Every structure is written in C-alpha cells, then in structure tokens.
Short mmCIF file of C-alpha atoms in Angstrom, two decimals:
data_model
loop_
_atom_site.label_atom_id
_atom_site.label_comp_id
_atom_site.label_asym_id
_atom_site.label_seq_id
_atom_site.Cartn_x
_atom_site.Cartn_y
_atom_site.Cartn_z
CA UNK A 1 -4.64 20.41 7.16
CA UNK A 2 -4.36 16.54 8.47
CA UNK A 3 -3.05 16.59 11.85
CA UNK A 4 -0.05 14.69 10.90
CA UNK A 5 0.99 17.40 8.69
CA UNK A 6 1.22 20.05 11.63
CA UNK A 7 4.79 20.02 14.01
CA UNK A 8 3.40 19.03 17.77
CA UNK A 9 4.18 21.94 19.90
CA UNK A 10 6.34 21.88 23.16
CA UNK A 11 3.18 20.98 25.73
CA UNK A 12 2.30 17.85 23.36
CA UNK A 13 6.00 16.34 23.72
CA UNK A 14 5.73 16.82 27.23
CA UNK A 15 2.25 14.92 27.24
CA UNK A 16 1.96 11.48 28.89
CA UNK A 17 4.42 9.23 29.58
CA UNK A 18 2.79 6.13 28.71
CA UNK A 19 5.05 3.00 28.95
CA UNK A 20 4.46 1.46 25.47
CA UNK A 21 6.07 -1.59 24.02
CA UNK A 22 7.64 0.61 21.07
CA UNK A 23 9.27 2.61 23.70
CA UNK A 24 11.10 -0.67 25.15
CA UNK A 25 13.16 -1.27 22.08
CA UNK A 26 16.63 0.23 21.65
CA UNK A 27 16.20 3.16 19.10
CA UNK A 28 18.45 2.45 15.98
CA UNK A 29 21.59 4.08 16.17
CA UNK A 30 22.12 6.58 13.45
CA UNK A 31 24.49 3.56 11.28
CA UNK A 32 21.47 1.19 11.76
CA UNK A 33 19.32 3.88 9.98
CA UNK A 34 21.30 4.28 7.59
CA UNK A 35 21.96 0.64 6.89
CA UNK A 36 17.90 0.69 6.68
CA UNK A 37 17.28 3.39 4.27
CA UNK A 38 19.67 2.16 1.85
CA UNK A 39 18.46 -1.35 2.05
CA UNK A 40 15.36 -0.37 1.20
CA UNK A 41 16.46 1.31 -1.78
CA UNK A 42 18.28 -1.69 -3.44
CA UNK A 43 15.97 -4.49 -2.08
CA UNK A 44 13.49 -6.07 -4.22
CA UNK A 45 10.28 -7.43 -2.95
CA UNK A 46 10.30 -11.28 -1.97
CA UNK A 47 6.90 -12.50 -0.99
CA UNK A 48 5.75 -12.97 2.71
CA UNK A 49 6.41 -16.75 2.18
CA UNK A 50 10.57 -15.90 2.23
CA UNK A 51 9.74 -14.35 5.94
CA UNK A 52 7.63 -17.45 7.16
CA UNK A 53 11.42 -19.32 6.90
CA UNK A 54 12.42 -17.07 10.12
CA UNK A 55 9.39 -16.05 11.52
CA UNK A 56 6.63 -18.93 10.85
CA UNK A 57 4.70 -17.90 13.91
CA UNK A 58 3.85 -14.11 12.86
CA UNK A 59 3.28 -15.70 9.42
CA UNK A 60 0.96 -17.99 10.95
CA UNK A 61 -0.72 -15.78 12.91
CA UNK A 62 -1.22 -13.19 9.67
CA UNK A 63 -2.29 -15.83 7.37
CA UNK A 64 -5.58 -15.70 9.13
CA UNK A 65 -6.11 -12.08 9.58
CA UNK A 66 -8.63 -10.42 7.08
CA UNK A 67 -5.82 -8.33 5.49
CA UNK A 68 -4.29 -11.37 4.45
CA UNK A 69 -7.09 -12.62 2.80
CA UNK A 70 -9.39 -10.06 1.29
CA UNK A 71 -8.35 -10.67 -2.38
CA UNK A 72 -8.32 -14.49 -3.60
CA UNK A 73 -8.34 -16.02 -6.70
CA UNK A 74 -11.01 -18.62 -7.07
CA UNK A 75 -9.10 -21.10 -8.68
CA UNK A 76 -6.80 -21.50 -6.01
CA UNK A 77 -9.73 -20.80 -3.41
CA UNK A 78 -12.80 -22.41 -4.66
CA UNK A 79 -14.07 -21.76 -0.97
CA UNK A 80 -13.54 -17.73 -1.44
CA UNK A 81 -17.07 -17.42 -3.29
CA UNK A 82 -19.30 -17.81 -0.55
CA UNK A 83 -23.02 -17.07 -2.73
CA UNK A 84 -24.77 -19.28 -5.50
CA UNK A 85 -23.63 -16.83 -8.68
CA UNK A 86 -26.77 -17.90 -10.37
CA UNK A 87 -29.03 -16.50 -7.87
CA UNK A 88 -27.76 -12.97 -8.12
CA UNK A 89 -30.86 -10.97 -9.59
CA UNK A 90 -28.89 -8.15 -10.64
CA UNK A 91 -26.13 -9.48 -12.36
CA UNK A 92 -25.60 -12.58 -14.39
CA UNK A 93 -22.10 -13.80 -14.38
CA UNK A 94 -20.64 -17.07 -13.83
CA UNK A 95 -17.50 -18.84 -12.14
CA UNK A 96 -14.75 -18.47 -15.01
CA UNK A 97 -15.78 -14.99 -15.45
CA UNK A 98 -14.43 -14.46 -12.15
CA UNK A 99 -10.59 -13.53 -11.66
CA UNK A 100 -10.83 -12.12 -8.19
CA UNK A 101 -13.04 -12.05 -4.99
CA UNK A 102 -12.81 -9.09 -2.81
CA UNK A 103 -14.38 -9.20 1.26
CA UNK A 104 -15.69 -12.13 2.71
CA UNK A 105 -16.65 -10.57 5.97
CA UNK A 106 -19.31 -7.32 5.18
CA UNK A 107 -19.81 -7.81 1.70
CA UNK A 108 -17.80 -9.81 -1.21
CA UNK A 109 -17.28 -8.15 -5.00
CA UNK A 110 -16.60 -9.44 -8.06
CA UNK A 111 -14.14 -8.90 -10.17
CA UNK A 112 -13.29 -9.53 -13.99
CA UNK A 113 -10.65 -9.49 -16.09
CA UNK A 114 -10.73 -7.19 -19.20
CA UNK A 115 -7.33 -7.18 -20.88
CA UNK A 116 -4.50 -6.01 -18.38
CA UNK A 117 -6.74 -4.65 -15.73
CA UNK A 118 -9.79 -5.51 -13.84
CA UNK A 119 -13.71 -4.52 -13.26
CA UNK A 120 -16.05 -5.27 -11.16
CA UNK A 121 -19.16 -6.87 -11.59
CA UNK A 122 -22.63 -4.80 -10.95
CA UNK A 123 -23.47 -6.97 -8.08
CA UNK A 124 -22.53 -7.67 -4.66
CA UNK A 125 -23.16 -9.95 -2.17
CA UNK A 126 -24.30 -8.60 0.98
CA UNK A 127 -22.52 -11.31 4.02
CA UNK A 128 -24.30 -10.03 6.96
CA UNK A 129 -27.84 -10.13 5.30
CA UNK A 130 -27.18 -13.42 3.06
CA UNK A 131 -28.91 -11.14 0.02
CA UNK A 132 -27.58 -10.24 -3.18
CA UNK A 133 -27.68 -6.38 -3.59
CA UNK A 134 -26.25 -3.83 -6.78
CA UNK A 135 -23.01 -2.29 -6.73
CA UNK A 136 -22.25 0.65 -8.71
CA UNK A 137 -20.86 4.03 -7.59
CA UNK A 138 -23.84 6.90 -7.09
CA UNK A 139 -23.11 10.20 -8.40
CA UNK A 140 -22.81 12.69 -5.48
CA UNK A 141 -20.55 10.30 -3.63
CA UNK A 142 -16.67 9.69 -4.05
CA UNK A 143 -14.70 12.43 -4.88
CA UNK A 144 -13.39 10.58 -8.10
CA UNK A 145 -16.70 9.52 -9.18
CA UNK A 146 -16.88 12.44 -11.73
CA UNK A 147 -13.88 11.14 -13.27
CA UNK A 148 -14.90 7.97 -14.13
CA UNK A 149 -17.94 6.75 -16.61
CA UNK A 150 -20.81 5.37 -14.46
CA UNK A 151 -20.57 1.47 -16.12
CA UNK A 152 -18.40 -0.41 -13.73
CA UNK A 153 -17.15 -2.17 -16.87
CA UNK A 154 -15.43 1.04 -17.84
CA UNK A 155 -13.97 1.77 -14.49
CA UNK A 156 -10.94 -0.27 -13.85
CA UNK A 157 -10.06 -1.28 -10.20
CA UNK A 158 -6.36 -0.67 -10.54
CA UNK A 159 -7.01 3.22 -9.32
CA UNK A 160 -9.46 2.67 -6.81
CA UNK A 161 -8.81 -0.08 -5.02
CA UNK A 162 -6.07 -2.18 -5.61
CA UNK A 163 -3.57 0.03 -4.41
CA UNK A 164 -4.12 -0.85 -0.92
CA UNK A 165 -4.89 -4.41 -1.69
CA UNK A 166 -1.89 -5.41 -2.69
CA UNK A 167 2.25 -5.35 -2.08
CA UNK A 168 4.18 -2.60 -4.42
CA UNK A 169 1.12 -2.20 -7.18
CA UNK A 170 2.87 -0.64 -10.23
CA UNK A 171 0.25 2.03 -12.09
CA UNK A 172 2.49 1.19 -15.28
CA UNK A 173 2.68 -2.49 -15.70
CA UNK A 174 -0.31 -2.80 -13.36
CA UNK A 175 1.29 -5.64 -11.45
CA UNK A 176 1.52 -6.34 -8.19
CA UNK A 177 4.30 -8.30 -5.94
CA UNK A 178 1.73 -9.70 -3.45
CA UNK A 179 -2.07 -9.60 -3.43
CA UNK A 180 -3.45 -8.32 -0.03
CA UNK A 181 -1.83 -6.56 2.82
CA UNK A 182 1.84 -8.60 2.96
CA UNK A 183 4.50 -8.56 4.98
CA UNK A 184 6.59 -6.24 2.79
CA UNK A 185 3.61 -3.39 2.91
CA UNK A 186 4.21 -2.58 6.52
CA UNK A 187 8.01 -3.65 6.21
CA UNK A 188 9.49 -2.88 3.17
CA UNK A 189 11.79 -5.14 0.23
CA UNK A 190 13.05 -8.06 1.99
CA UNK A 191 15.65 -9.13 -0.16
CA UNK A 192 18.55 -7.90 1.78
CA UNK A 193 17.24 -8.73 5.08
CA UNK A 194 16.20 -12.39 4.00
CA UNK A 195 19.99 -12.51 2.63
CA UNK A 196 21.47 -11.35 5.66
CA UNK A 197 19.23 -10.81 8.64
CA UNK A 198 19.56 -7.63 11.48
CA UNK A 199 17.67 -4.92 12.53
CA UNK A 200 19.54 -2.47 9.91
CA UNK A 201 18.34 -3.93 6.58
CA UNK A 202 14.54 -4.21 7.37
CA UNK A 203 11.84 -1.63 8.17
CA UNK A 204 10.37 -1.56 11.56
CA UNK A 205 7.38 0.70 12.47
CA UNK A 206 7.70 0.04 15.91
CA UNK A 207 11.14 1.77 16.05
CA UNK A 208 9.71 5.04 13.89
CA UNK A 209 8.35 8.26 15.36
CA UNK A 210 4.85 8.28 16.14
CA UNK A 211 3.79 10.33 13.21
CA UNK A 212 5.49 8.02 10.53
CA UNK A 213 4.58 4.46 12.50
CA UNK A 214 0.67 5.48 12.46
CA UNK A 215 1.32 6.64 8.71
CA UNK A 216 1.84 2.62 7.86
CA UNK A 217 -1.89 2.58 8.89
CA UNK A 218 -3.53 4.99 7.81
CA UNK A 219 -1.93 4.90 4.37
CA UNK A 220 -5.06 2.57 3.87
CA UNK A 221 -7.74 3.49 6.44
CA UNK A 222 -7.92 6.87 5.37
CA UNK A 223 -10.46 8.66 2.93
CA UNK A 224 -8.44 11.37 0.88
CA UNK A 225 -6.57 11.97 -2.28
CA UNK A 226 -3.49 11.72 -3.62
CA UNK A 227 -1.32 14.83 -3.95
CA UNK A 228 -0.01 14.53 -7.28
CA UNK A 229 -3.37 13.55 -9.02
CA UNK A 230 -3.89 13.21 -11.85
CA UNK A 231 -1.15 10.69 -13.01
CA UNK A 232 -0.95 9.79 -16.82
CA UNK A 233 -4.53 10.85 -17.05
CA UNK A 234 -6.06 9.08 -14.01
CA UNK A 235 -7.01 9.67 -10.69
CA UNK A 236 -6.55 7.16 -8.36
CA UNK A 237 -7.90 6.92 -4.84
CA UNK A 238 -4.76 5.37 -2.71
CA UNK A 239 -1.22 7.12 -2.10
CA UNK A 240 0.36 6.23 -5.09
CA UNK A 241 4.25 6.67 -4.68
CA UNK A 242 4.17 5.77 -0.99
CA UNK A 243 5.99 3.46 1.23
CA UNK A 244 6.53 2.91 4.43
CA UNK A 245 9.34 4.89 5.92
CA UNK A 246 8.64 7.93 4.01
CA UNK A 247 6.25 10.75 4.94
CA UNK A 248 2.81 10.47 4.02
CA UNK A 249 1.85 13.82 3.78
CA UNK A 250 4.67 14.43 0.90
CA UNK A 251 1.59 11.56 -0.99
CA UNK A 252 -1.70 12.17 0.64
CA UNK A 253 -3.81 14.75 1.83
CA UNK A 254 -6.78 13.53 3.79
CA UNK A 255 -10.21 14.67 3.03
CA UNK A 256 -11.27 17.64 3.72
CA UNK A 257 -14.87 18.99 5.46
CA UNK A 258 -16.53 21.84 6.49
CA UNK A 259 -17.50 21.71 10.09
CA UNK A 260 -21.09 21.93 10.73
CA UNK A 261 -22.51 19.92 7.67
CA UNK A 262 -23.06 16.59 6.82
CA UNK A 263 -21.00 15.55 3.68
CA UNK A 264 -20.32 12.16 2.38
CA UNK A 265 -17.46 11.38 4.33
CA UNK A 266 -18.36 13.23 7.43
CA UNK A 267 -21.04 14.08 10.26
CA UNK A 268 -21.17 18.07 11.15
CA UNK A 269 -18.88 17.47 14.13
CA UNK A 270 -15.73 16.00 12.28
CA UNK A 271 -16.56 12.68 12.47
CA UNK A 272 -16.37 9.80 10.10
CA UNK A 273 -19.40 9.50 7.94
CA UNK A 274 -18.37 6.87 5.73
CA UNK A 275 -16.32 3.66 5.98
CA UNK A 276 -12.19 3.42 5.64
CA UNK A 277 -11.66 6.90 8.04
CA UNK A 278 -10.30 5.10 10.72
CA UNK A 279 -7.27 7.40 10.30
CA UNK A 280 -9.20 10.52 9.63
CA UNK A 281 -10.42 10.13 13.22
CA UNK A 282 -7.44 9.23 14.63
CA UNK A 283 -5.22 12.29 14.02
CA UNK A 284 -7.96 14.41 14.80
CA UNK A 285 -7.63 13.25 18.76
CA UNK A 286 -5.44 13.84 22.06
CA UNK A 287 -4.52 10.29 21.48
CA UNK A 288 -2.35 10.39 18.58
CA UNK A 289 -1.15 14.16 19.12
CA UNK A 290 0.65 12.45 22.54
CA UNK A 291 2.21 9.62 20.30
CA UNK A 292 -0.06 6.74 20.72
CA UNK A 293 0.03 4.28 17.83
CA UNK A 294 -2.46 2.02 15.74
CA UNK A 295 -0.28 -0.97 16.90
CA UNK A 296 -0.33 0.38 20.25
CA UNK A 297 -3.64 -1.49 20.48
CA UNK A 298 -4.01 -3.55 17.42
CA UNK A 299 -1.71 -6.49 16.14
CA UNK A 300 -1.30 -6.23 12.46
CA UNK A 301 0.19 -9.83 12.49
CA UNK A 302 -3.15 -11.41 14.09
CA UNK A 303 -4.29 -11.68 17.82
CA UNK A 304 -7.72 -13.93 17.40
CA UNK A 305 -9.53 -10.92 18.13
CA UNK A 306 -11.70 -10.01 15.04
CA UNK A 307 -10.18 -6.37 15.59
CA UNK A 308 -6.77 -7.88 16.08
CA UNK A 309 -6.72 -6.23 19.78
CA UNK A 310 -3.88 -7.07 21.38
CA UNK A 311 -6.31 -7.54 24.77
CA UNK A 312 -9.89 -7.32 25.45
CA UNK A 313 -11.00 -3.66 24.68
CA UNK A 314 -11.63 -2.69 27.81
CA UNK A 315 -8.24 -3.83 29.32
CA UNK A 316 -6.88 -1.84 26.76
CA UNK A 317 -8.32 1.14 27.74
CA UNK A 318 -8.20 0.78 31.63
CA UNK A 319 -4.66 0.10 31.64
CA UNK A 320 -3.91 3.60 31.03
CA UNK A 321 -7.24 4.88 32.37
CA UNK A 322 -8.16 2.96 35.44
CA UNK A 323 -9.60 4.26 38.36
CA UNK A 324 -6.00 4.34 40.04
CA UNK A 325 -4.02 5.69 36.92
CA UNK A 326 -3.44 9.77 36.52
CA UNK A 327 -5.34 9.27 33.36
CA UNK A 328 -8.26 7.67 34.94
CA UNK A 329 -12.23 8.96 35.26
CA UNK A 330 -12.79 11.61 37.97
CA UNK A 331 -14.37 9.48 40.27
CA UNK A 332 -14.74 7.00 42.63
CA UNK A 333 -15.78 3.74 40.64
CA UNK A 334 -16.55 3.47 37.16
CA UNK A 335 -20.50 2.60 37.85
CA UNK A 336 -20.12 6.63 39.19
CA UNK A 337 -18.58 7.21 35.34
CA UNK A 338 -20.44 5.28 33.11
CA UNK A 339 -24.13 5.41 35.06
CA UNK A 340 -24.11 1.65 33.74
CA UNK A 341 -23.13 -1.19 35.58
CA UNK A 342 -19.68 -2.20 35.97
CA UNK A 343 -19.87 -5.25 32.84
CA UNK A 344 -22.68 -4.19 31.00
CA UNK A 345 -22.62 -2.78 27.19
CA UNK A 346 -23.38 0.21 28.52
CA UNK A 347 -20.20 0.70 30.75
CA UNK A 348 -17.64 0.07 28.43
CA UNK A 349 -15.50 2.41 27.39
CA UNK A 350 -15.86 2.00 23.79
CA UNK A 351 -19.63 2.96 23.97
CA UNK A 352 -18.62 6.21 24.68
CA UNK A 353 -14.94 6.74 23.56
CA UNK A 354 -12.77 5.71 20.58
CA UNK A 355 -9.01 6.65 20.09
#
C-alpha cells in the first residue's frame, strides 16, 4: 500500500520542524474552505490565458516550462517538429498527417488523427542522439499492454497518455479544456475566481496538507493504475476522475513490486526502474513521511532551472542539512562526508541522495 494511503503515526508529526514557505501562509479558515470547495464545484474551466490578466509574471514564467509545452499542434508551431519526417526509416508519414507533437526534450512522438481520437505514429525521434528510432509498446512491459492490440494505429492515446497532458480530459467526449499541464490542473476551475478574485474561490496546494499538496504531483509522475479500471471497456493509465483537492488514493493505486526482483518498473530494492516514478520514490522516503513537498524544492510555474529548482541543488539540500543544521552529516566538513572534494561531482549531495 502507497505510502500516502497509510495515517502518519504520532513520532512522524512530531518529526522536523523545517521552516517551509507553505508553512508561512495563514491556513484558510474553515469559511475560506468552504468558499473553496464549493467554488470548485460550480466553476468551469477558463484557460490559463484568463489568469495571465492578474498574474502575467507566473504565466510568463510557465509558458516556458516543459509542462507547458509538451503537446503542440504543428500548425500553430511549425517550429515543434524538430526532425526531417522524410528521413525517418521506420515510418513514412508526412507534415499534414500530423495533428500533435509530443516531447521536444528526450524524445518527440507523433501523433495522428483517426476520427475523434488520436494514434501515434511507429516512429520516434530520439533528441539526445539526433536518430530516428521505432516506437511501439513490447509485450512484457506496461501493465495495460495486454489490453491493447500491438498496432499503434489501434491503440488510441486518449487512455494512455493524454490524461496527464492535458486540463480536465473528458473519457466521453474525449475533449480537453487545455492541452498540457495548465494552470487549472494544479488549481482548479477558474471561473469564479477570475470573476471575483480571493483566496476562497481558488485552489491552492501550498495551503493543503502535505499528503494532498504532493498528490497534485504525483497524480502524473507516478507509474500505477487507476482504481476503478476498467471504464466503459477501457483501461486507461492516468487517474481518471481526479482533481486536485481530492484524495488520490480514493483514484490511484501506485504500482506494486515484490522486493528483491527486478520488474519493469522497479530495481530489487524499491527503486524506480522505469521513467515517470518520481512519486513512487517519493512516498517511499523519510522526506515526504515528515511533510516535505514536491514544490518544496521545485517551482511548477518555472525557475530557469531545467528541473525548475527553486535554487541550485545543492543549496537546496544544505539549507536543511548543512554542517551546522541538526539535520546535517555527522562530521566535521563535508570533504569528511562525501570522500570527494568540496565542488566536485562527486560531493554533491544528489550523487548520493534523492528526496
């Protein structure tokens, strides 16, 4: 059972006291909460372009974050294809066959049209490497693989990925209110609070418990499966039904493994095996269970930083673990920690350690 699924006993609470900026803010009073949870119930979903009107410099700031651009049309973004299509060896499709581009930072799919859903192409282009390589999915490998016919053409991204690509994806009409990772997916329909701005009419993860903020995360970067699967005869691979606010666990269960052997989403110690787990590390560590948060260290809303850190890494880290906090290494210097000198690759603490 996930970790955010189990109540944090009595020596957890009383963990550290870490002075976080979600701390600083004035807890909503139990009207505000109200006034929160029943805006979000008869809100409808604007667009993050409404919020740039008030907040232009957090739009600003997210417009150039991956998660804002992952999925683009290339009609509006001729500059989102970033291969020659006619040099793929694998696959031979062209320009107008293309209704949407997914990555442009590790690799970058294609993706078709085919009546009111779409499929992606049997290629993909591999962004590190500059080389074209195939893309299907191998059997042995997702959970939901058996579920599926192997031809990508009869596998329809609307279960699989586009869940988490998107603002409010409806399994029904199969639309969505915003392509990629919008405002409204962290806070909610902003009808209401666009109408008539406070703190009671919009979701904040910064003022939720620990469990719930972290659950706005790893909603996404989390391998697992959705709790009421199937739905109207297909399984999908995102929480379907969630949204921020409510409990995750009441959606998704995160993946399972047997400790000691190597599956295809984990290493025989617990560890993430495959990509998208960030999550499934995360509850799993002293970290979260004494209410640290994703956003604790990251800046969904952009930083600069590739990782969207909200400081270097290592600052990060040594602000709560320096050699003269009560959460610091047991010993003198950090050279004495690390056995690597103080700067090198070696000595930082992400070589070692990860939340």
């Amino acid at each position: 059972m996930p970790a955010w699924g189990i109540p944090h006993d009595e020596a957890d609470q009383e963990g550290w006291k870490l002075v976080l900026f979600i701390r600083s803010l004035r807890p909503l009073s139990g009207r505000e909460r109200y006034q929160q949870e029943a805006a979000a119930q008869t809100a409808h979903y604007t667009g993050s372009l409404v919020c740039a009107k008030c907040h232009q410099e957090i739009y600003d700031r997210w417009k150039k974050t991956p998660m804002a651009n992952v999925v683009r049309d290339p009609r509006q973004h001729p500059d989102a294809i970033l291969p020659d299509l006619a040099s793929d060896p694998f696959a031979k499709f062209s320009l107008d066959q293309v209704a949407l581009v997914y990555g442009s930072i590790w690799k970058q799919r294609y993706f078709t049209r085919i009546g009111d859903d779409y499929y992606p192409e049997p290629a993909q282009w591999d962004v590190t490497r500059h080389v074209w390589r195939p893309y299907f999915v191998a059997k042995g490998t997702d959970w939901w693989e058996p579920f599926y016919p192997p031809d990508n053409m009869q596998r329809p991204t609307g279960p699989t990925c586009d869940g988490c690509h998107s603002v409010d994806y409806d399994i029904r009409t199969k639309q969505v209110a915003e392509w990629n990772v919008g405002c409204e997916r962290c806070h909610g329909p902003g009808s209401e609070h666009a109408a008539h701005p406070t703190r009671g009419n919009i979701i904040n993860p910064a003022q939720m418990d620990y469990v719930d903020a972290n659950d706005a995360c790893i909603q996404c970067h989390s391998q697992g499966r959705p709790v009421h699967n199937p739905m109207d005869g297909k399984y999908y691979d995102w929480p379907v039904g969630y949204r921020v606010g409510l409990h995750l666990r009441e959606f998704w269960r995160l993946e399972e493994h047997p400790l000691g052997q190597t599956t295809f989403t984990h290493f025989a110690d617990g560890t993430a095996h495959k990509n998208r787990m960030q999550g499934n590390d995360f509850v799993q560590s002293l970290m979260y269970r004494r209410g640290i948060t994703c956003f604790t260290c990251h800046d969904a809303h952009g930083t600069g930083n590739y990782a969207q850190l909200r400081k270097p890494a290592e600052q990060l880290c040594l602000d709560c673990h320096g050699p003269f906090s009560p959460n610091g290494p047991r010993t003198a210097t950090l050279e004495q920690h690390t056995h690597h000198k103080k700067g090198s690759t070696g000595s930082q603490c992400v070589a070692c350690h990860m939340p």
